PDB file of C-alpha atoms in Angstrom:
ATOM      1  CA  MET A 694      10.680  -1.549 -50.869  1.00 74.00           C
ATOM      2  CA  GLN A 695       8.391  -3.045 -53.292  1.00 90.00           C
ATOM      3  CA  LEU A 696       5.104  -1.828 -54.941  1.00 95.00           C
ATOM      4  CA  ARG A 697       2.525  -4.278 -53.618  1.00 93.00           C
ATOM      5  CA  SER A 698      -0.531  -2.349 -53.134  1.00 96.00           C
ATOM      6  CA  GLN A 699      -2.117   1.009 -54.607  1.00 95.00           C
ATOM      7  CA  GLN A 700      -1.082   2.598 -51.403  1.00 96.00           C
ATOM      8  CA  ASP A 701       2.570   1.848 -52.055  1.00 96.00           C
ATOM      9  CA  LEU A 702       2.408   3.339 -55.502  1.00 97.00           C
ATOM     10  CA  ASP A 703       0.734   6.338 -54.259  1.00 95.00           C
ATOM     11  CA  HIS A 704       3.389   6.894 -51.732  1.00 96.00           C
ATOM     12  CA  SER A 705       6.070   6.296 -54.191  1.00 97.00           C
ATOM     13  CA  MET A 706       4.438   8.774 -56.598  1.00 97.00           C
ATOM     14  CA  GLU A 707       4.412  11.568 -54.085  1.00 96.00           C
ATOM     15  CA  ARG A 708       8.202  10.917 -53.704  1.00 97.00           C
ATOM     16  CA  LEU A 709       8.753  11.026 -57.416  1.00 98.00           C
ATOM     17  CA  LEU A 710       6.868  14.298 -57.791  1.00 97.00           C
ATOM     18  CA  SER A 711       9.308  15.698 -55.149  1.00 97.00           C
ATOM     19  CA  LEU A 712      12.187  14.663 -57.175  1.00 97.00           C
ATOM     20  CA  ASP A 713      11.264  16.451 -60.233  1.00 97.00           C
ATOM     21  CA  ASP A 714       8.787  19.222 -60.281  1.00 94.00           C
ATOM     22  CA  ARG A 715       8.352  18.924 -64.141  1.00 95.00           C
ATOM     23  CA  LEU A 716       6.230  15.931 -63.570  1.00 97.00           C
ATOM     24  CA  GLN A 717       3.344  17.634 -61.741  1.00 96.00           C
ATOM     25  CA  ASN A 718       1.922  18.884 -65.238  1.00 96.00           C
ATOM     26  CA  VAL A 719       2.183  15.276 -66.365  1.00 96.00           C
ATOM     27  CA  ARG A 720       0.312  13.968 -63.418  1.00 96.00           C
ATOM     28  CA  ASP A 721      -2.349  16.768 -63.682  1.00 95.00           C
ATOM     29  CA  ALA A 722      -2.910  15.522 -67.214  1.00 94.00           C
ATOM     30  CA  CYS A 723      -3.978  12.272 -65.652  1.00 93.00           C
ATOM     31  CA  LEU A 724      -6.425  13.405 -63.414  1.00 89.00           C
ATOM     32  CA  PRO A 725      -9.004  12.572 -61.921  1.00 86.00           C
ATOM     33  CA  GLY A 726      -8.171   9.732 -59.826  1.00 79.00           C
ATOM     34  CA  PRO A 727      -4.912   7.773 -58.888  1.00 85.00           C
ATOM     35  CA  ILE A 728      -2.542   6.414 -61.117  1.00 93.00           C
ATOM     36  CA  ALA A 729      -3.439   2.669 -61.051  1.00 94.00           C
ATOM     37  CA  LEU A 730      -0.993   0.195 -60.028  1.00 96.00           C
ATOM     38  CA  ARG A 731      -0.590  -2.546 -62.691  1.00 93.00           C
ATOM     39  CA  GLN A 732      -0.120  -6.011 -61.392  1.00 94.00           C
ATOM     40  CA  ARG A 733       0.352  -9.379 -63.090  1.00 93.00           C
ATOM     41  CA  GLU A 734       0.691 -12.926 -62.077  1.00 93.00           C
ATOM     42  CA  LYS A 735       4.285 -13.804 -60.941  1.00 94.00           C
ATOM     43  CA  GLY A 736       5.950 -16.993 -61.959  1.00 96.00           C
ATOM     44  CA  LEU A 737       6.257 -18.910 -65.125  1.00 97.00           C
ATOM     45  CA  ALA A 738       2.792 -17.878 -66.275  1.00 97.00           C
ATOM     46  CA  GLY A 739       3.488 -14.301 -65.764  1.00 97.00           C
ATOM     47  CA  LEU A 740       6.809 -14.447 -67.862  1.00 97.00           C
ATOM     48  CA  LEU A 741       5.487 -16.449 -70.553  1.00 97.00           C
ATOM     49  CA  ALA A 742       2.522 -14.257 -70.996  1.00 96.00           C
ATOM     50  CA  ILE A 743       4.831 -11.277 -71.362  1.00 96.00           C
ATOM     51  CA  VAL A 744       7.169 -13.110 -73.876  1.00 96.00           C
ATOM     52  CA  LEU A 745       4.050 -14.137 -76.073  1.00 95.00           C
ATOM     53  CA  ALA A 746       2.919 -10.679 -75.934  1.00 92.00           C
ATOM     54  CA  GLN A 747       6.219  -9.290 -77.841  1.00 88.00           C
ATOM     55  CA  GLN A 748       5.873  -7.581 -81.098  1.00 84.00           C
ATOM     56  CA  VAL A 749       2.308  -8.449 -81.647  1.00 86.00           C
ATOM     57  CA  SER A 750      -0.822  -6.234 -81.107  1.00 87.00           C
ATOM     58  CA  VAL A 751      -2.793  -6.202 -78.139  1.00 87.00           C
ATOM     59  CA  ALA A 752      -5.540  -8.199 -79.386  1.00 92.00           C
ATOM     60  CA  SER A 753      -3.197 -10.622 -80.885  1.00 93.00           C
ATOM     61  CA  ALA A 754      -1.519 -11.089 -77.513  1.00 93.00           C
ATOM     62  CA  ARG A 755      -4.929 -11.553 -75.713  1.00 94.00           C
ATOM     63  CA  ALA A 756      -5.881 -14.264 -78.205  1.00 95.00           C
ATOM     64  CA  ILE A 757      -2.615 -16.237 -78.043  1.00 96.00           C
ATOM     65  CA  TRP A 758      -2.322 -16.119 -74.540  1.00 96.00           C
ATOM     66  CA  GLY A 759      -5.971 -17.169 -74.151  1.00 96.00           C
ATOM     67  CA  ARG A 760      -5.078 -20.373 -76.465  1.00 97.00           C
ATOM     68  CA  PHE A 761      -1.942 -21.002 -74.364  1.00 97.00           C
ATOM     69  CA  SER A 762      -3.483 -20.868 -70.962  1.00 96.00           C
ATOM     70  CA  GLU A 763      -6.474 -22.936 -72.166  1.00 97.00           C
ATOM     71  CA  ALA A 764      -3.914 -25.701 -73.435  1.00 97.00           C
ATOM     72  CA  PHE A 765      -1.727 -25.228 -70.149  1.00 97.00           C
ATOM     73  CA  PRO A 766      -4.154 -24.168 -67.202  1.00 96.00           C
ATOM     74  CA  ASP A 767      -1.871 -24.930 -64.604  1.00 96.00           C
ATOM     75  CA  CYS A 768       1.245 -23.657 -66.519  1.00 96.00           C
ATOM     76  CA  ASP A 769       3.242 -26.620 -65.419  1.00 97.00           C
ATOM     77  CA  VAL A 770       6.864 -26.581 -66.521  1.00 97.00           C
ATOM     78  CA  ASP A 771       7.108 -30.149 -67.236  1.00 97.00           C
ATOM     79  CA  VAL A 772       3.899 -30.535 -69.192  1.00 98.00           C
ATOM     80  CA  ILE A 773       4.890 -27.461 -71.352  1.00 98.00           C
ATOM     81  CA  ALA A 774       8.381 -28.819 -71.903  1.00 97.00           C
ATOM     82  CA  GLY A 775       7.170 -32.092 -72.850  1.00 97.00           C
ATOM     83  CA  THR A 776       4.718 -30.741 -75.515  1.00 97.00           C
ATOM     84  CA  SER A 777       5.941 -31.068 -79.220  1.00 97.00           C
ATOM     85  CA  ASP A 778       6.845 -27.994 -81.242  1.00 97.00           C
ATOM     86  CA  GLU A 779       4.098 -28.737 -83.687  1.00 97.00           C
ATOM     87  CA  ASP A 780       1.606 -28.558 -81.027  1.00 97.00           C
ATOM     88  CA  LEU A 781       2.988 -25.273 -79.702  1.00 97.00           C
ATOM     89  CA  ARG A 782       2.823 -23.708 -83.069  1.00 97.00           C
ATOM     90  CA  ALA A 783      -0.758 -24.653 -83.269  1.00 97.00           C
ATOM     91  CA  LEU A 784      -1.191 -22.207 -80.603  1.00 96.00           C
ATOM     92  CA  SER A 785      -0.029 -19.369 -82.783  1.00 95.00           C
ATOM     93  CA  LEU A 786       3.534 -19.348 -81.288  1.00 96.00           C
ATOM     94  CA  SER A 787       6.138 -18.177 -83.807  1.00 95.00           C
ATOM     95  CA  ARG A 788       9.222 -20.556 -84.116  1.00 96.00           C
ATOM     96  CA  PRO A 789      11.443 -17.924 -82.197  1.00 95.00           C
ATOM     97  CA  LYS A 790       8.840 -17.951 -79.569  1.00 96.00           C
ATOM     98  CA  VAL A 791       8.510 -21.678 -79.317  1.00 97.00           C
ATOM     99  CA  ARG A 792      12.436 -21.671 -78.779  1.00 97.00           C
ATOM    100  CA  THR A 793      12.131 -19.016 -76.095  1.00 97.00           C
ATOM    101  CA  VAL A 794       9.448 -21.002 -74.136  1.00 98.00           C
ATOM    102  CA  ARG A 795      11.479 -24.085 -74.425  1.00 97.00           C
ATOM    103  CA  ALA A 796      14.739 -22.338 -73.289  1.00 97.00           C
ATOM    104  CA  ILE A 797      12.751 -20.834 -70.246  1.00 98.00           C
ATOM    105  CA  CYS A 798      11.134 -24.297 -69.221  1.00 97.00           C
ATOM    106  CA  THR A 799      14.519 -25.972 -69.609  1.00 97.00           C
ATOM    107  CA  ALA A 800      16.160 -23.272 -67.256  1.00 97.00           C
ATOM    108  CA  LEU A 801      13.420 -23.684 -64.700  1.00 97.00           C
ATOM    109  CA  GLN A 802      14.013 -27.423 -64.798  1.00 97.00           C
ATOM    110  CA  ASP A 803      17.557 -27.105 -64.280  1.00 97.00           C
ATOM    111  CA  GLY A 804      17.182 -24.790 -61.340  1.00 96.00           C
ATOM    112  CA  PHE A 805      16.707 -21.428 -62.232  1.00 97.00           C
ATOM    113  CA  ASP A 806      14.620 -19.595 -59.449  1.00 95.00           C
ATOM    114  CA  LEU A 807      12.259 -17.205 -60.617  1.00 94.00           C
ATOM    115  CA  ALA A 808      11.023 -16.612 -57.063  1.00 91.00           C
ATOM    116  CA  ALA A 809      14.376 -15.703 -55.840  1.00 93.00           C
ATOM    117  CA  LEU A 810      14.382 -12.421 -58.247  1.00 95.00           C
ATOM    118  CA  VAL A 811      12.024 -10.756 -55.917  1.00 91.00           C
ATOM    119  CA  GLU A 812      14.823 -10.352 -53.261  1.00 90.00           C
ATOM    120  CA  MET A 813      17.492  -9.292 -55.574  1.00 91.00           C
ATOM    121  CA  PRO A 814      18.644  -5.719 -56.450  1.00 90.00           C
ATOM    122  CA  GLY A 815      16.718  -4.614 -59.418  1.00 89.00           C
ATOM    123  CA  ASP A 816      19.935  -4.585 -61.724  1.00 91.00           C
ATOM    124  CA  GLU A 817      20.851  -8.045 -60.686  1.00 94.00           C
ATOM    125  CA  ALA A 818      17.408  -9.484 -61.054  1.00 95.00           C
ATOM    126  CA  HIS A 819      17.403  -7.878 -64.481  1.00 95.00           C
ATOM    127  CA  ALA A 820      20.802  -9.510 -65.691  1.00 96.00           C
ATOM    128  CA  ARG A 821      19.605 -12.873 -64.355  1.00 96.00           C
ATOM    129  CA  LEU A 822      16.354 -12.747 -66.438  1.00 97.00           C
ATOM    130  CA  CYS A 823      18.215 -11.391 -69.540  1.00 97.00           C
ATOM    131  CA  SER A 824      20.602 -14.389 -69.238  1.00 97.00           C
ATOM    132  CA  LEU A 825      17.531 -16.514 -70.510  1.00 96.00           C
ATOM    133  CA  HIS A 826      17.396 -17.153 -74.122  1.00 95.00           C
ATOM    134  CA  GLY A 827      14.966 -14.852 -75.799  1.00 93.00           C
ATOM    135  CA  VAL A 828      14.441 -12.482 -72.796  1.00 96.00           C
ATOM    136  CA  GLY A 829      15.594  -9.132 -73.492  1.00 95.00           C
ATOM    137  CA  PRO A 830      15.745  -5.949 -71.455  1.00 95.00           C
ATOM    138  CA  TRP A 831      12.027  -4.851 -72.151  1.00 94.00           C
ATOM    139  CA  THR A 832      10.781  -8.272 -71.183  1.00 96.00           C
ATOM    140  CA  ALA A 833      12.952  -8.343 -67.978  1.00 97.00           C
ATOM    141  CA  ASP A 834      11.678  -4.859 -67.139  1.00 97.00           C
ATOM    142  CA  ILE A 835       8.013  -5.828 -67.517  1.00 96.00           C
ATOM    143  CA  TYR A 836       8.200  -8.785 -65.515  1.00 97.00           C
ATOM    144  CA  LEU A 837      10.187  -7.177 -62.644  1.00 97.00           C
ATOM    145  CA  LEU A 838       7.879  -4.037 -62.624  1.00 96.00           C
ATOM    146  CA  PHE A 839       4.341  -5.805 -63.183  1.00 96.00           C
ATOM    147  CA  CYS A 840       4.947  -9.208 -61.814  1.00 96.00           C
ATOM    148  CA  LEU A 841       7.334  -8.731 -58.822  1.00 96.00           C
ATOM    149  CA  GLY A 842       6.828  -5.130 -58.057  1.00 95.00           C
ATOM    150  CA  HIS A 843      10.247  -3.865 -58.033  1.00 95.00           C
ATOM    151  CA  ARG A 844      10.368  -0.242 -56.943  1.00 95.00           C
ATOM    152  CA  ASP A 845      13.003   1.184 -59.329  1.00 96.00           C
ATOM    153  CA  ILE A 846      12.590  -0.142 -62.835  1.00 95.00           C
ATOM    154  CA  PHE A 847      11.781   1.850 -65.870  1.00 97.00           C
ATOM    155  CA  PRO A 848      11.331   0.203 -69.363  1.00 96.00           C
ATOM    156  CA  ALA A 849      13.201   2.502 -71.423  1.00 96.00           C
ATOM    157  CA  GLY A 850      12.910   0.549 -74.570  1.00 94.00           C
ATOM    158  CA  ASP A 851       9.037   0.560 -74.544  1.00 94.00           C
ATOM    159  CA  LEU A 852       7.863   2.890 -77.379  1.00 93.00           C
ATOM    160  CA  ALA A 853       4.874   4.302 -75.459  1.00 93.00           C
ATOM    161  CA  LEU A 854       6.986   5.586 -72.743  1.00 96.00           C
ATOM    162  CA  GLN A 855       9.445   7.321 -75.073  1.00 97.00           C
ATOM    163  CA  VAL A 856       6.553   9.107 -76.714  1.00 95.00           C
ATOM    164  CA  ALA A 857       5.142   9.952 -73.365  1.00 96.00           C
ATOM    165  CA  VAL A 858       8.417  11.297 -71.850  1.00 97.00           C
ATOM    166  CA  GLY A 859       9.126  13.224 -75.012  1.00 97.00           C
ATOM    167  CA  LYS A 860       5.624  14.938 -74.905  1.00 96.00           C
ATOM    168  CA  GLY A 861       5.413  15.189 -71.171  1.00 96.00           C
ATOM    169  CA  LEU A 862       8.918  16.917 -70.748  1.00 97.00           C
ATOM    170  CA  GLY A 863       8.601  19.158 -73.840  1.00 95.00           C
ATOM    171  CA  LEU A 864      11.425  17.751 -75.925  1.00 95.00           C
ATOM    172  CA  ALA A 865      11.694  18.449 -79.651  1.00 90.00           C
ATOM    173  CA  ASP A 866      11.965  14.963 -80.684  1.00 91.00           C
ATOM    174  CA  LYS A 867      11.115  11.600 -79.255  1.00 93.00           C
ATOM    175  CA  PRO A 868      13.948  10.359 -77.273  1.00 96.00           C
ATOM    176  CA  ASP A 869      15.543   7.086 -78.024  1.00 96.00           C
ATOM    177  CA  ALA A 870      15.916   4.258 -75.357  1.00 96.00           C
ATOM    178  CA  LYS A 871      19.297   5.578 -74.208  1.00 96.00           C
ATOM    179  CA  SER A 872      18.227   9.063 -73.671  1.00 97.00           C
ATOM    180  CA  VAL A 873      15.161   7.893 -71.574  1.00 97.00           C
ATOM    181  CA  ALA A 874      17.092   5.769 -69.574  1.00 97.00           C
ATOM    182  CA  ARG A 875      19.371   8.360 -68.888  1.00 97.00           C
ATOM    183  CA  ILE A 876      16.758  10.705 -67.861  1.00 97.00           C
ATOM    184  CA  ALA A 877      15.078   8.224 -65.470  1.00 97.00           C
ATOM    185  CA  SER A 878      18.338   7.259 -63.795  1.00 96.00           C
ATOM    186  CA  ASP A 879      19.395  11.002 -63.298  1.00 96.00           C
ATOM    187  CA  ARG A 880      16.027  12.306 -62.011  1.00 96.00           C
ATOM    188  CA  TRP A 881      13.774   9.642 -61.038  1.00 98.00           C
ATOM    189  CA  THR A 882      15.854   7.095 -58.950  1.00 96.00           C
ATOM    190  CA  PRO A 883      14.759   5.493 -56.647  1.00 96.00           C
ATOM    191  CA  GLU A 884      11.197   5.804 -57.947  1.00 97.00           C
ATOM    192  CA  ARG A 885      11.607   4.959 -61.579  1.00 97.00           C
ATOM    193  CA  SER A 886       8.759   2.432 -61.310  1.00 97.00           C
ATOM    194  CA  ALA A 887       6.358   5.097 -60.330  1.00 98.00           C
ATOM    195  CA  ALA A 888       7.558   7.131 -63.092  1.00 98.00           C
ATOM    196  CA  ALA A 889       6.834   4.320 -65.550  1.00 98.00           C
ATOM    197  CA  HIS A 890       3.356   4.201 -64.130  1.00 98.00           C
ATOM    198  CA  LEU A 891       2.902   7.707 -64.660  1.00 98.00           C
ATOM    199  CA  PHE A 892       4.061   7.891 -68.106  1.00 97.00           C
ATOM    200  CA  TRP A 893       1.961   5.050 -69.201  1.00 95.00           C
ATOM    201  CA  ALA A 894      -1.033   6.861 -67.752  1.00 95.00           C
ATOM    202  CA  TYR A 895       0.011   9.905 -69.568  1.00 95.00           C
ATOM    203  CA  TYR A 896       0.240   7.814 -72.829  1.00 94.00           C
ATOM    204  CA  HIS A 897      -3.165   6.607 -72.214  1.00 91.00           C
ATOM    205  CA  ALA A 898      -4.336  10.060 -71.922  1.00 90.00           C
ATOM    206  CA  LEU A 899      -2.809  11.343 -74.884  1.00 89.00           C
ATOM    207  CA  LYS A 900      -4.053   8.520 -76.946  1.00 85.00           C
ATOM    208  CA  ALA A 901      -7.624   8.774 -75.408  1.00 71.00           C
ATOM    209  CA  GLY A 902      -7.660   5.305 -74.322  1.00 52.00           C
ATOM    210  CA  ARG A 903      -5.022   3.185 -75.903  1.00 54.00           C
ATOM    211  CA  ASP A 904      -2.613   1.552 -73.384  1.00 52.00           C
ATOM    212  CA  GLY A 905       1.081   1.276 -74.085  1.00 49.00           C
ATOM    213  CA  VAL A 906       1.312  -2.315 -72.713  1.00 51.00           C
ATOM    214  CA  LEU A 907      -1.295  -5.041 -71.862  1.00 44.00           C
TER     215      LEU A 907
END
């Protein structure tokens, strides 16, 4: 099952709350209204937008992606691959991100199939994405969750989720990525994507309007 619509997420959220009764208070803190489904464009454009947003502020990420998408409106892999490093750097891409963009484009030209990831089990799809140079666990999680709608993904390395899980579960200290991953795996499988949406909404409520991710 994938989360393709708001109704899909609503049903997944109901199942999640039945798995862990501690989450009802977290859900209540996000009322009124449903927990909104987050969706992004799939394919190369979606993956590159996530890559370019890494380790920069939300405002900077939007500005960088705006310049990039204006330069490459069709996000054509061959056009991007044929662009010089200097021209990519002129779009405010750091040298490491230029290398990652090039590596992803080269992989796609060599036959890496982003579309096939939607049919793979989450762990397998995650491993395939992480095999790309410059694509780490967080990037893979966000792509699988937001772009492909995988049902059972929890980006444990996301700092906003770590804060929200710590607060929502009443933990004494902010849990690290390993601890959050263990909690999610033990208590929220196979509805971890709904849990991620829930705790991002909870973080938003805690921070009075600040989103944890774009």
